[in-house]
């Protein structure tokens, strides 16, 4: 099983400032088809999760461009360029390169 | 607009059974694999099961293997999760998702509470 480790657990940020979340996998997420199936999800309080980024760096439909993803192999980062109040919530990374599908433990983004 | 609507949750005693349904609309259901993902109260996300678009391939988390069965009816655009031998630690919100090597659409979730 691929273990996904997110840091930090909590990220207090000032409105308008950047925020970064790290996600590390216990083994490479490069699939035999050449793709890397690492995605990022946002879960606002009381809401279901919502897809932000797929295959490391592709923004999903309707996702603001202040969200970006980067990384390769086993190390990945989600960056919010300028945090807005609506970005408060918990962020998860997920790998789908192999079964079982696994999620990171989550990072809570809150406003200072 | 893609919509996924779960139903069938509720309160059940340990050892009991429940069947969750997920009604899909806004896309060609038979062309997509589907997932169930759950979230225990106050906890993170936990993958439960995946079913291929045709229904021929199934995958399960070890924690539910042998107790849960995922299935679909492509004529009714509906995904199912039959949950047997339920345990207290199966208590969670269960989400239905569309799966294309990432979960691009999520339902609102259905709470399942297993308690004596």
Coordinates of C-alpha atoms in Angstrom, one line a residue:
Chain A
X1 CA 0.0 0.0 0.0
X2 CA 1.3 3.5 -0.9
X3 CA 1.3 5.7 2.1
X4 CA 0.6 9.4 1.5
X5 CA 2.1 11.8 4.1
X6 CA 0.9 15.4 4.2
X7 CA 2.6 18.3 6.0
X8 CA 1.8 20.5 7.8
X9 CA -1.2 19.2 9.7
X10 CA -2.4 22.8 10.0
X11 CA -1.5 26.0 8.2
X12 CA -2.7 29.3 9.6
X13 CA -2.3 31.9 6.9
X14 CA -2.9 35.6 6.5
X15 CA -5.5 36.7 3.8
X16 CA -3.7 37.5 0.6
X17 CA -0.6 35.6 1.5
X18 CA 0.6 32.3 -0.1
X19 CA 0.2 28.9 1.4
X20 CA 1.8 25.6 0.5
X21 CA 1.0 22.0 1.3
X22 CA 3.4 19.1 0.9
X23 CA 2.4 15.6 0.0
X24 CA 5.0 12.8 0.0
X25 CA 4.3 9.2 -1.2
X26 CA 6.1 6.1 0.1
X27 CA 6.9 5.0 -3.5
X28 CA 6.9 6.6 -6.9
X29 CA 3.5 7.5 -8.3
X30 CA 4.6 7.2 -11.9
X31 CA 2.3 4.7 -13.6
X32 CA 3.5 2.2 -16.2
X33 CA 1.5 4.3 -18.7
X34 CA 3.7 7.3 -18.0
X35 CA 1.1 9.3 -16.1
X36 CA 1.4 10.3 -12.4
X37 CA -2.0 10.0 -10.8
X38 CA -1.7 12.4 -8.0
X39 CA -4.7 14.7 -7.3
X40 CA -5.6 17.4 -4.7
X41 CA -9.0 17.8 -3.1
X42 CA -10.5 20.6 -1.0
X43 CA -13.2 20.0 1.6
X44 CA -14.8 23.1 3.0
X45 CA -16.5 22.8 6.4
X46 CA -19.7 20.9 6.1
X47 CA -19.2 20.1 2.4
X48 CA -18.2 17.1 0.4
X49 CA -14.7 17.1 -1.1
X50 CA -14.2 18.9 -4.4
X51 CA -11.5 18.1 -7.0
X52 CA -8.9 20.9 -7.4
X53 CA -6.0 19.4 -9.3
X54 CA -5.4 16.1 -11.1
X55 CA -2.3 14.5 -12.5
X56 CA 0.0 16.7 -10.4
X57 CA -0.7 20.0 -12.0
X58 CA -4.0 20.1 -14.1
X59 CA -6.6 22.5 -12.6
X60 CA -10.1 21.0 -12.7
X61 CA -12.9 22.9 -14.4
X62 CA -13.9 26.1 -12.4
X63 CA -10.9 26.0 -10.1
X64 CA -9.4 29.5 -9.6
X65 CA -5.9 29.9 -11.0
X66 CA -4.5 30.9 -7.6
X67 CA -4.4 27.1 -7.0
X68 CA -1.5 25.3 -8.6
X69 CA 0.1 21.9 -8.2
X70 CA 3.7 20.8 -8.8
X71 CA 6.1 17.9 -8.1
X72 CA 7.2 14.6 -9.5
X73 CA 7.9 11.0 -8.4
X74 CA 7.2 11.0 -4.7
X75 CA 7.1 14.7 -3.7
X76 CA 4.2 17.0 -4.5
X77 CA 3.1 20.5 -3.6
X78 CA -0.2 22.3 -3.7
X79 CA 0.2 26.1 -3.6
X80 CA -2.4 28.8 -3.1
X81 CA -0.8 32.0 -4.4
X82 CA -3.0 34.4 -2.4
X83 CA -5.3 32.9 0.2
X84 CA -8.9 34.1 0.2
X85 CA -11.5 33.5 3.0
X86 CA -13.3 30.9 0.9
X87 CA -10.2 28.7 0.8
X88 CA -10.6 27.7 4.5
X89 CA -11.0 24.0 4.8
X90 CA -9.1 20.7 4.7
X91 CA -7.0 19.8 1.7
X92 CA -6.2 16.2 0.8
X93 CA -3.8 14.6 -1.7
X94 CA -4.8 11.3 -3.2
X95 CA -2.9 8.7 -5.3
X96 CA -4.6 6.5 -7.9
X97 CA -1.5 4.9 -9.5
X98 CA -2.2 1.6 -7.8
X99 CA -4.9 0.0 -5.6
X100 CA -5.7 0.5 -2.8
X101 CA -6.3 4.1 -3.6
X102 CA -4.9 6.2 -0.7
X103 CA -5.3 9.6 0.7
X104 CA -3.1 11.9 2.7
X105 CA -4.2 12.6 6.2
X106 CA -5.3 16.2 5.4
X107 CA -4.0 19.7 6.0
X108 CA -6.3 22.3 7.6
X109 CA -6.0 25.8 6.2
X110 CA -7.3 28.5 8.4
X111 CA -7.0 32.2 8.5
X112 CA -4.8 33.8 11.1
Chain B
X1 CA -24.5 19.2 -15.0
X2 CA -23.1 16.1 -13.3
X3 CA -25.1 15.0 -10.3
X4 CA -24.6 12.1 -7.9
X5 CA -27.2 11.5 -5.2
X6 CA -26.7 8.9 -2.5
X7 CA -29.5 7.3 -0.6
X8 CA -30.1 4.4 1.7
X9 CA -28.1 5.3 4.8
X10 CA -29.3 5.4 8.4
X11 CA -28.9 3.8 11.8
X12 CA -28.1 0.1 12.0
X13 CA -27.0 -2.3 14.7
X14 CA -23.7 -4.1 14.5
X15 CA -23.9 -7.2 12.3
X16 CA -26.7 -5.7 10.3
X17 CA -26.9 -4.9 6.5
X18 CA -27.6 -1.8 4.5
X19 CA -27.6 -1.0 0.8
X20 CA -26.5 2.4 -0.4
X21 CA -27.6 3.7 -3.8
X22 CA -26.1 6.5 -5.9
X23 CA -28.3 7.9 -8.7
X24 CA -26.2 9.5 -11.4
X25 CA -27.2 12.1 -14.0
X26 CA -25.7 14.6 -16.3
X27 CA -23.2 12.2 -18.0
X28 CA -23.1 8.8 -19.8
X29 CA -23.0 6.7 -16.7
X30 CA -22.1 3.4 -18.5
X31 CA -18.8 5.0 -19.7
X32 CA -17.3 5.7 -16.3
X33 CA -15.8 3.8 -13.4
X34 CA -17.2 4.7 -10.0
X35 CA -16.0 4.8 -6.4
X36 CA -17.3 4.7 -2.9
X37 CA -15.2 6.8 -0.5
X38 CA -16.0 7.2 3.2
X39 CA -15.2 9.6 6.0
X40 CA -15.6 8.7 9.7
X41 CA -16.8 11.5 11.9
X42 CA -14.0 14.1 12.3
X43 CA -11.6 12.0 10.3
X44 CA -10.0 11.9 6.8
X45 CA -11.0 10.3 3.6
X46 CA -10.9 6.6 3.1
X47 CA -11.3 4.7 -0.1
X48 CA -13.8 1.8 0.0
X49 CA -14.3 0.3 -3.4
X50 CA -14.1 0.8 -7.2
X51 CA -16.2 -0.6 -10.0
X52 CA -15.3 -0.5 -13.6
X53 CA -17.6 1.0 -16.2
X54 CA -18.8 -2.4 -17.4
X55 CA -19.1 -3.8 -13.9
X56 CA -16.6 -6.6 -14.7
X57 CA -13.8 -5.4 -12.4
X58 CA -14.1 -4.6 -8.7
X59 CA -11.6 -3.5 -6.1
X60 CA -12.0 -3.3 -2.3
X61 CA -10.2 -1.9 0.7
X62 CA -9.0 -4.8 2.9
X63 CA -11.2 -3.4 5.7
X64 CA -14.4 -4.1 3.8
X65 CA -13.4 -7.1 1.6
X66 CA -15.8 -10.0 2.0
X67 CA -18.4 -7.8 3.7
X68 CA -19.2 -5.1 1.1
X69 CA -20.2 -5.6 -2.5
X70 CA -20.2 -2.9 -5.1
X71 CA -22.4 -3.2 -8.2
X72 CA -24.2 -1.1 -10.8
X73 CA -27.2 -1.0 -13.0
X74 CA -26.2 0.9 -16.2
X75 CA -29.9 0.8 -17.4
X76 CA -30.9 2.7 -14.2
X77 CA -27.7 4.9 -14.0
X78 CA -27.3 3.7 -10.4
X79 CA -24.4 2.6 -8.4
X80 CA -24.8 0.4 -5.3
X81 CA -22.9 -0.6 -2.2
X82 CA -24.3 -3.6 -0.3
X83 CA -22.9 -3.6 3.2
X84 CA -23.2 -6.7 5.3
X85 CA -21.8 -7.7 8.7
X86 CA -21.6 -4.0 9.6
X87 CA -19.2 -3.0 12.4
X88 CA -19.1 0.1 14.6
X89 CA -16.0 1.3 12.8
X90 CA -18.0 1.4 9.5
X91 CA -19.7 4.5 10.9
X92 CA -19.1 7.2 8.3
X93 CA -20.4 9.4 5.6
X94 CA -20.3 7.5 2.4
X95 CA -19.6 9.4 -0.8
X96 CA -20.2 8.2 -4.3
X97 CA -17.7 9.6 -6.8
X98 CA -17.1 9.4 -10.6
X99 CA -13.6 8.0 -11.1
X100 CA -11.2 8.7 -14.0
X101 CA -8.0 7.9 -12.1
X102 CA -9.1 10.8 -9.9
X103 CA -12.5 11.5 -8.3
X104 CA -13.8 14.4 -10.4
X105 CA -17.4 14.5 -9.1
X106 CA -18.7 13.7 -5.6
X107 CA -22.1 13.2 -4.2
X108 CA -23.3 15.1 -1.1
X109 CA -22.7 11.9 1.0
X110 CA -24.9 9.6 3.1
X111 CA -24.4 9.0 6.8
X112 CA -24.3 5.4 8.0
X113 CA -24.3 4.9 11.8
X114 CA -23.5 1.5 13.2
X115 CA -24.3 1.3 16.9
X116 CA -25.9 -0.8 19.5

